[in-house]
């Protein structure tokens, strides 16, 4: 046990109960692994003491509880809503590894580790234009929430840049079936909603002859698994996959992380775990660069930092947006997620048209 003056006090506010609890718990595993085995700290620090606070159902109360521990480092929660609630209820520097909403770039005391949701369907559009340069007609179907609007606006902006005509169709929560039934035919379908809503809409929409279809939930293993063979050919965004992990210049490599995480968690690390672990590495790097555990100094260090962890490149623009890390585009082929974009890390050629 290190003396208190030699210890970095870190606090993690994240869901440990409620619908996002599973995502929150993997972040706990990852930051505990970082604290125990991968935190490269400047003198006089010799260790990390991590406390964890449940952001559900009241993120503001959880932040207040976390601040009573007088943390040097404050790590935010999984989920855009909880992450925004934390940012609104403290002026302390927050290391954001779980909230993809672009609104967080408006908070100067938030360090954004992950790529924003507005980039989720950009890779799919770039891939489709590369494969089929003729102008296509597309539909962006999204739930009318902050997350859905972020994804839809990013897709629409990319489509305009790439010369793809798209129509945006928003729908209220809990009306997925009705929304799917009213979607007009087009060449390309891009969907952004909660996983349950995406599953409902996929069952209705995938019987149509879309040349390409992308769902946010198709980027991960579990959300659309009930579709079975109907999932074949779907595109989706993935924040991280071990097969595309770069050689890092900060922290351990992906092979070390996967092995160490499996030892403590009993299974491979999902992307929220990797994001949390990378946040720990980056916070420690900024501690070393700043030379002190002061929020303003750490913020300046983060804004000037350009490095690569196992999660990917880290670089912030002048407005605090993460512009270094890039979302992968995967496609379901023969029952497996395979990386198809960007070209430098693609494992296979995308199947196009989908059917």
Tab-separated table of C-alpha atoms in Angstrom:
chain	number	residue	atom	x	y	z
A	1	UNK	CA	0.000	0.000	0.000
A	2	UNK	CA	1.439	3.334	-0.999
A	3	UNK	CA	1.315	6.386	1.230
A	4	UNK	CA	-1.530	8.798	0.538
A	5	UNK	CA	0.818	11.522	-0.792
A	6	UNK	CA	2.246	8.981	-3.257
A	7	UNK	CA	-1.150	7.884	-4.582
A	8	UNK	CA	-3.128	9.184	-7.529
A	9	UNK	CA	-6.743	9.331	-6.428
A	10	UNK	CA	-8.965	8.403	-9.366
A	11	UNK	CA	-12.758	8.309	-9.404
A	12	UNK	CA	-14.946	6.588	-11.985
A	13	UNK	CA	-18.604	7.589	-12.285
A	14	UNK	CA	-20.411	5.046	-14.463
A	15	UNK	CA	-23.596	2.924	-14.581
A	16	UNK	CA	-23.466	-0.068	-12.238
A	17	UNK	CA	-27.243	-0.575	-12.281
A	18	UNK	CA	-29.961	0.032	-14.837
A	19	UNK	CA	-29.916	-0.706	-18.581
A	20	UNK	CA	-26.312	0.433	-19.133
A	21	UNK	CA	-24.853	-1.488	-16.194
A	22	UNK	CA	-23.138	-4.109	-18.356
A	23	UNK	CA	-21.270	-1.429	-20.270
A	24	UNK	CA	-20.338	0.321	-17.037
A	25	UNK	CA	-18.978	-2.808	-15.387
A	26	UNK	CA	-16.579	-3.611	-18.216
A	27	UNK	CA	-15.195	-0.099	-17.843
A	28	UNK	CA	-14.624	-0.783	-14.153
A	29	UNK	CA	-12.657	-3.940	-15.004
A	30	UNK	CA	-10.554	-2.029	-17.509
A	31	UNK	CA	-9.703	0.900	-15.259
A	32	UNK	CA	-8.914	-1.441	-12.380
A	33	UNK	CA	-6.512	-3.233	-14.716
A	34	UNK	CA	-4.948	0.087	-15.705
A	35	UNK	CA	-4.616	1.202	-12.084
A	36	UNK	CA	-3.018	-2.044	-11.013
A	37	UNK	CA	-0.801	-2.905	-13.963
A	38	UNK	CA	-0.446	-0.178	-16.587
A	39	UNK	CA	-0.425	3.260	-14.933
A	40	UNK	CA	2.920	4.867	-15.760
A	41	UNK	CA	2.995	7.742	-13.287
A	42	UNK	CA	5.331	10.681	-12.674
A	43	UNK	CA	7.065	11.199	-9.363
A	44	UNK	CA	6.089	11.413	-6.550
A	45	UNK	CA	3.187	9.107	-7.447
A	46	UNK	CA	3.685	5.381	-7.053
A	47	UNK	CA	0.192	3.966	-7.368
A	48	UNK	CA	-3.479	4.586	-8.119
A	49	UNK	CA	-6.460	4.326	-5.782
A	50	UNK	CA	-9.647	3.961	-7.829
A	51	UNK	CA	-13.120	4.530	-6.401
A	52	UNK	CA	-16.246	3.696	-8.388
A	53	UNK	CA	-19.624	5.448	-8.140
A	54	UNK	CA	-22.901	4.344	-9.736
A	55	UNK	CA	-24.234	7.025	-12.101
A	56	UNK	CA	-27.648	5.357	-12.245
A	57	UNK	CA	-30.204	6.687	-11.616
A	58	UNK	CA	-28.702	10.032	-10.551
A	59	UNK	CA	-25.449	11.016	-12.246
A	60	UNK	CA	-25.348	14.387	-10.465
A	61	UNK	CA	-25.451	12.723	-7.049
A	62	UNK	CA	-22.794	10.257	-8.155
A	63	UNK	CA	-20.490	13.100	-9.186
A	64	UNK	CA	-20.968	14.802	-5.835
A	65	UNK	CA	-20.072	11.540	-4.084
A	66	UNK	CA	-17.013	11.089	-6.277
A	67	UNK	CA	-15.770	14.606	-5.541
A	68	UNK	CA	-15.784	13.924	-1.806
A	69	UNK	CA	-12.807	11.617	-2.447
A	70	UNK	CA	-10.851	14.647	-3.777
A	71	UNK	CA	-9.772	12.836	-6.964
A	72	UNK	CA	-6.815	13.898	-9.039
A	73	UNK	CA	-8.499	12.224	-12.035
A	74	UNK	CA	-12.230	11.996	-12.736
A	75	UNK	CA	-13.382	9.428	-15.315
A	76	UNK	CA	-16.840	9.816	-16.814
A	77	UNK	CA	-19.538	7.202	-17.507
A	78	UNK	CA	-20.631	5.032	-20.374
A	79	UNK	CA	-23.537	6.555	-22.307
A	80	UNK	CA	-24.123	9.943	-23.877
A	81	UNK	CA	-26.874	10.964	-21.455
A	82	UNK	CA	-24.934	10.092	-18.288
A	83	UNK	CA	-21.773	11.681	-19.716
A	84	UNK	CA	-23.607	14.946	-20.388
A	85	UNK	CA	-25.100	14.870	-16.886
A	86	UNK	CA	-21.630	14.511	-15.376
A	87	UNK	CA	-20.228	17.340	-17.522
A	88	UNK	CA	-23.100	19.628	-16.490
A	89	UNK	CA	-22.674	18.950	-12.784
A	90	UNK	CA	-18.984	19.580	-12.275
A	91	UNK	CA	-16.322	21.951	-13.520
A	92	UNK	CA	-13.601	19.398	-12.775
A	93	UNK	CA	-11.711	17.909	-15.719
A	94	UNK	CA	-13.592	14.808	-16.951
A	95	UNK	CA	-11.933	12.038	-18.968
A	96	UNK	CA	-14.746	11.004	-21.319
A	97	UNK	CA	-14.372	7.452	-22.602
A	98	UNK	CA	-18.031	6.448	-22.911
A	99	UNK	CA	-20.135	9.331	-24.232
A	100	UNK	CA	-20.070	9.671	-28.035
A	101	UNK	CA	-22.406	12.672	-28.251
A	102	UNK	CA	-20.931	15.653	-30.047
A	103	UNK	CA	-22.426	17.951	-27.415
A	104	UNK	CA	-19.565	17.078	-25.081
A	105	UNK	CA	-17.164	19.011	-27.310
A	106	UNK	CA	-18.936	22.119	-26.019
A	107	UNK	CA	-17.581	21.547	-22.520
A	108	UNK	CA	-13.957	22.736	-22.250
A	109	UNK	CA	-13.409	20.648	-19.116
A	110	UNK	CA	-14.111	17.359	-20.963
A	111	UNK	CA	-11.339	15.344	-22.632
A	112	UNK	CA	-12.929	13.209	-25.352
A	113	UNK	CA	-11.166	9.902	-25.935
A	114	UNK	CA	-13.586	8.259	-28.380
A	115	UNK	CA	-14.703	9.213	-31.865
A	116	UNK	CA	-18.052	11.053	-31.950
A	117	UNK	CA	-21.315	9.405	-32.962
A	118	UNK	CA	-21.533	11.758	-35.934
A	119	UNK	CA	-18.827	9.640	-37.590
A	120	UNK	CA	-20.585	6.275	-37.144
A	121	UNK	CA	-21.982	5.891	-40.670
A	122	UNK	CA	-19.368	7.962	-42.498
A	123	UNK	CA	-17.172	4.946	-43.253
A	124	UNK	CA	-20.084	3.027	-44.752
A	125	UNK	CA	-20.810	5.904	-47.125
A	126	UNK	CA	-17.160	6.262	-48.101
A	127	UNK	CA	-16.995	2.533	-48.796
A	128	UNK	CA	-20.143	2.566	-50.920
A	129	UNK	CA	-18.948	5.487	-53.042
A	130	UNK	CA	-15.639	3.710	-53.583
A	131	UNK	CA	-17.435	0.558	-54.717
A	132	UNK	CA	-20.185	2.260	-56.708
A	133	UNK	CA	-19.323	5.798	-57.832
A	134	UNK	CA	-22.717	6.416	-59.415
A	135	UNK	CA	-24.905	8.700	-57.262
A	136	UNK	CA	-27.132	6.618	-55.015
A	137	UNK	CA	-30.349	7.450	-53.214
A	138	UNK	CA	-30.238	6.847	-49.492
A	139	UNK	CA	-32.452	7.014	-46.429
A	140	UNK	CA	-31.153	7.861	-42.956
A	141	UNK	CA	-33.646	6.538	-40.406
A	142	UNK	CA	-32.988	7.734	-36.858
A	143	UNK	CA	-34.607	7.973	-33.466
A	144	UNK	CA	-35.240	11.595	-32.525
A	145	UNK	CA	-32.840	11.758	-29.600
A	146	UNK	CA	-29.475	13.449	-29.191
A	147	UNK	CA	-27.692	10.257	-30.219
A	148	UNK	CA	-29.885	9.617	-33.251
A	149	UNK	CA	-29.599	13.209	-34.443
A	150	UNK	CA	-25.807	13.127	-34.052
A	151	UNK	CA	-25.485	10.027	-36.218
A	152	UNK	CA	-27.981	11.280	-38.804
A	153	UNK	CA	-26.412	14.729	-39.131
A	154	UNK	CA	-22.945	13.229	-39.526
A	155	UNK	CA	-24.209	10.837	-42.200
A	156	UNK	CA	-26.044	13.619	-44.051
A	157	UNK	CA	-22.959	15.848	-44.019
A	158	UNK	CA	-20.782	13.010	-45.337
A	159	UNK	CA	-23.351	12.142	-47.996
A	160	UNK	CA	-23.407	15.742	-49.241
A	161	UNK	CA	-19.609	15.757	-49.422
A	162	UNK	CA	-19.596	12.462	-51.331
A	163	UNK	CA	-22.407	13.330	-53.726
A	164	UNK	CA	-24.966	10.884	-52.307
A	165	UNK	CA	-28.535	12.150	-52.059
A	166	UNK	CA	-30.050	11.124	-48.728
A	167	UNK	CA	-33.357	11.736	-47.030
A	168	UNK	CA	-33.455	11.974	-43.247
A	169	UNK	CA	-36.436	10.428	-41.452
A	170	UNK	CA	-36.676	10.897	-37.696
A	171	UNK	CA	-39.123	9.061	-35.469
A	172	UNK	CA	-40.094	9.385	-31.784
A	173	UNK	CA	-39.067	6.822	-29.197
A	174	UNK	CA	-41.223	3.682	-29.038
A	175	UNK	CA	-42.556	4.037	-32.585
A	176	UNK	CA	-39.974	1.899	-34.395
A	177	UNK	CA	-42.437	-0.481	-36.035
A	178	UNK	CA	-44.580	2.324	-37.398
A	179	UNK	CA	-41.516	4.214	-38.612
A	180	UNK	CA	-40.118	1.181	-40.431
A	181	UNK	CA	-43.398	0.579	-42.241
A	182	UNK	CA	-43.359	4.121	-43.641
A	183	UNK	CA	-39.774	4.125	-44.988
A	184	UNK	CA	-39.639	4.591	-48.775
A	185	UNK	CA	-37.479	2.381	-50.959
A	186	UNK	CA	-33.960	3.565	-51.784
A	187	UNK	CA	-30.554	2.136	-52.693
A	188	UNK	CA	-28.983	2.636	-49.266
A	189	UNK	CA	-30.438	2.408	-45.758
A	190	UNK	CA	-28.631	3.880	-42.742
A	191	UNK	CA	-30.214	3.364	-39.303
A	192	UNK	CA	-29.394	4.907	-35.923
A	193	UNK	CA	-31.514	4.033	-32.884
A	194	UNK	CA	-31.481	2.051	-29.672
A	195	UNK	CA	-30.621	-1.596	-30.146
A	196	UNK	CA	-34.158	-2.846	-29.420
A	197	UNK	CA	-35.626	-0.385	-31.926
A	198	UNK	CA	-33.020	-1.322	-34.529
A	199	UNK	CA	-33.902	-4.993	-34.120
A	200	UNK	CA	-37.595	-4.210	-34.612
A	201	UNK	CA	-36.915	-2.135	-37.717
A	202	UNK	CA	-34.469	-4.646	-39.188
A	203	UNK	CA	-37.120	-7.357	-39.093
A	204	UNK	CA	-39.436	-5.128	-41.099
A	205	UNK	CA	-36.924	-3.567	-43.485
A	206	UNK	CA	-34.404	-6.239	-44.428
A	207	UNK	CA	-36.841	-8.078	-46.682
A	208	UNK	CA	-36.442	-5.209	-49.147
A	209	UNK	CA	-33.704	-5.207	-51.823
A	210	UNK	CA	-31.400	-2.539	-50.363
A	211	UNK	CA	-28.077	-2.414	-52.181
A	212	UNK	CA	-26.503	-1.639	-48.808
A	213	UNK	CA	-27.821	-1.385	-45.248
A	214	UNK	CA	-26.027	-0.143	-42.145
A	215	UNK	CA	-27.251	-0.298	-38.545
A	216	UNK	CA	-25.375	1.003	-35.510
A	217	UNK	CA	-26.132	-2.277	-33.721
A	218	UNK	CA	-24.531	-4.289	-36.547
A	219	UNK	CA	-21.151	-2.991	-35.413
A	220	UNK	CA	-21.239	-5.219	-32.316
A	221	UNK	CA	-21.763	-8.925	-31.676
A	222	UNK	CA	-24.934	-9.083	-29.608
A	223	UNK	CA	-27.477	-6.348	-30.502
A	224	UNK	CA	-28.845	-7.832	-33.755
A	225	UNK	CA	-27.924	-11.470	-33.176
A	226	UNK	CA	-31.600	-12.513	-33.162
A	227	UNK	CA	-31.738	-11.731	-36.874
A	228	UNK	CA	-29.691	-14.836	-37.598
A	229	UNK	CA	-28.890	-15.178	-41.295
A	230	UNK	CA	-30.749	-11.950	-42.052
A	231	UNK	CA	-27.812	-10.104	-40.481
A	232	UNK	CA	-25.552	-11.223	-43.340
A	233	UNK	CA	-24.227	-8.315	-45.368
A	234	UNK	CA	-25.167	-5.649	-42.818
A	235	UNK	CA	-22.660	-2.865	-42.245
A	236	UNK	CA	-22.033	-1.232	-38.883
A	237	UNK	CA	-19.604	0.997	-36.977
A	238	UNK	CA	-17.094	-0.398	-34.485
A	239	UNK	CA	-15.085	1.841	-32.185
A	240	UNK	CA	-12.411	-0.852	-31.777
A	241	UNK	CA	-11.483	-4.359	-32.820
A	242	UNK	CA	-8.271	-6.157	-31.826
A	243	UNK	CA	-7.526	-7.078	-35.438
A	244	UNK	CA	-7.140	-3.405	-36.332
A	245	UNK	CA	-5.339	-2.270	-33.190
A	246	UNK	CA	-2.269	-0.178	-34.059
A	247	UNK	CA	1.207	-0.534	-32.629
A	248	UNK	CA	1.085	1.892	-29.693
A	249	UNK	CA	3.653	4.455	-28.668
A	250	UNK	CA	1.837	4.876	-25.342
A	251	UNK	CA	1.013	1.928	-23.085
A	252	UNK	CA	0.858	-1.819	-23.759
A	253	UNK	CA	-0.231	-3.363	-27.034
A	254	UNK	CA	-3.571	-5.016	-27.790
A	255	UNK	CA	-2.282	-8.562	-27.261
A	256	UNK	CA	-1.207	-7.715	-23.706
A	257	UNK	CA	-4.499	-5.968	-22.969
A	258	UNK	CA	-6.697	-8.756	-24.339
A	259	UNK	CA	-4.794	-11.370	-22.352
A	260	UNK	CA	-4.753	-9.372	-19.112
A	261	UNK	CA	-8.418	-8.362	-19.404
A	262	UNK	CA	-9.511	-11.950	-19.993
A	263	UNK	CA	-7.697	-13.013	-16.844
A	264	UNK	CA	-9.695	-10.625	-14.654
A	265	UNK	CA	-13.034	-10.534	-16.497
A	266	UNK	CA	-13.304	-14.038	-17.893
A	267	UNK	CA	-13.894	-12.937	-21.481
A	268	UNK	CA	-12.460	-10.743	-24.244
A	269	UNK	CA	-12.642	-6.958	-23.829
A	270	UNK	CA	-15.564	-5.235	-25.568
A	271	UNK	CA	-15.007	-1.782	-26.985
A	272	UNK	CA	-16.176	0.138	-23.845
A	273	UNK	CA	-13.469	-1.628	-21.844
A	274	UNK	CA	-10.796	-0.639	-24.350
A	275	UNK	CA	-11.979	2.963	-24.326
A	276	UNK	CA	-11.828	3.116	-20.524
A	277	UNK	CA	-8.373	1.532	-20.442
A	278	UNK	CA	-7.139	4.012	-23.062
A	279	UNK	CA	-8.536	6.891	-20.973
A	280	UNK	CA	-6.392	5.734	-18.076
A	281	UNK	CA	-3.289	5.563	-20.256
A	282	UNK	CA	-3.933	9.039	-21.653
A	283	UNK	CA	-4.631	10.560	-18.235
A	284	UNK	CA	-1.353	9.157	-16.911
A	285	UNK	CA	0.510	10.448	-19.970
A	286	UNK	CA	-0.919	13.919	-19.382
A	287	UNK	CA	0.093	13.709	-15.727
A	288	UNK	CA	3.656	13.047	-16.832
A	289	UNK	CA	3.588	15.807	-19.440
A	290	UNK	CA	1.993	18.356	-17.117
A	291	UNK	CA	4.225	17.521	-14.180
A	292	UNK	CA	1.375	18.128	-11.757
A	293	UNK	CA	-2.122	16.886	-10.944
A	294	UNK	CA	-3.814	20.184	-11.744
A	295	UNK	CA	-6.889	20.260	-13.978
A	296	UNK	CA	-5.780	23.269	-16.040
A	297	UNK	CA	-2.331	21.792	-16.587
A	298	UNK	CA	-3.819	18.419	-17.520
A	299	UNK	CA	-6.253	20.072	-19.936
A	300	UNK	CA	-3.419	21.908	-21.679
A	301	UNK	CA	-1.415	18.684	-21.883
A	302	UNK	CA	-4.366	16.839	-23.423
A	303	UNK	CA	-5.020	19.583	-25.968
A	304	UNK	CA	-1.397	19.434	-27.169
A	305	UNK	CA	-1.036	15.638	-27.057
A	306	UNK	CA	-0.744	13.479	-30.163
A	307	UNK	CA	-0.040	9.821	-29.520
A	308	UNK	CA	-1.225	6.288	-30.252
A	309	UNK	CA	-2.553	3.796	-27.728
A	310	UNK	CA	-3.842	0.291	-28.442
A	311	UNK	CA	-7.233	1.974	-28.946
A	312	UNK	CA	-5.943	4.168	-31.746
A	313	UNK	CA	-4.652	7.647	-32.350
A	314	UNK	CA	-5.441	10.444	-29.909
A	315	UNK	CA	-5.632	14.057	-31.011
A	316	UNK	CA	-8.060	16.844	-30.136
A	317	UNK	CA	-8.941	19.774	-32.358
A	318	UNK	CA	-9.169	23.341	-31.093
A	319	UNK	CA	-12.788	22.806	-30.007
A	320	UNK	CA	-12.059	19.634	-28.037
A	321	UNK	CA	-13.399	17.146	-30.587
A	322	UNK	CA	-11.576	13.843	-30.944
A	323	UNK	CA	-10.158	13.845	-34.472
A	324	UNK	CA	-7.394	11.263	-34.107
A	325	UNK	CA	-9.398	8.116	-33.483
A	326	UNK	CA	-11.391	6.715	-36.398
A	327	UNK	CA	-14.389	4.408	-36.290
A	328	UNK	CA	-14.099	1.144	-38.218
A	329	UNK	CA	-16.783	-0.138	-40.574
A	330	UNK	CA	-17.538	-3.851	-40.323
A	331	UNK	CA	-19.750	-6.166	-42.316
A	332	UNK	CA	-21.322	-9.450	-41.310
A	333	UNK	CA	-19.965	-12.172	-43.570
A	334	UNK	CA	-20.471	-15.904	-42.997
A	335	UNK	CA	-21.659	-15.218	-39.454
A	336	UNK	CA	-18.695	-13.051	-38.405
A	337	UNK	CA	-17.925	-9.352	-38.147
A	338	UNK	CA	-15.196	-8.502	-40.623
A	339	UNK	CA	-13.518	-5.111	-41.037
A	340	UNK	CA	-14.181	-3.702	-44.522
A	341	UNK	CA	-13.203	-0.018	-44.069
A	342	UNK	CA	-10.914	1.925	-43.985
A	343	UNK	CA	-8.731	0.292	-46.633
A	344	UNK	CA	-5.553	0.215	-44.557
A	345	UNK	CA	-7.028	-2.153	-41.973
A	346	UNK	CA	-9.752	-3.948	-43.972
A	347	UNK	CA	-9.714	-7.714	-43.444
A	348	UNK	CA	-11.915	-8.581	-46.440
A	349	UNK	CA	-13.601	-6.956	-49.404
A	350	UNK	CA	-17.109	-5.755	-48.712
A	351	UNK	CA	-19.995	-7.644	-50.273
A	352	UNK	CA	-21.858	-5.175	-52.489
A	353	UNK	CA	-24.674	-5.196	-53.372
A	354	UNK	CA	-25.823	-6.810	-50.143
A	355	UNK	CA	-28.185	-9.255	-51.892
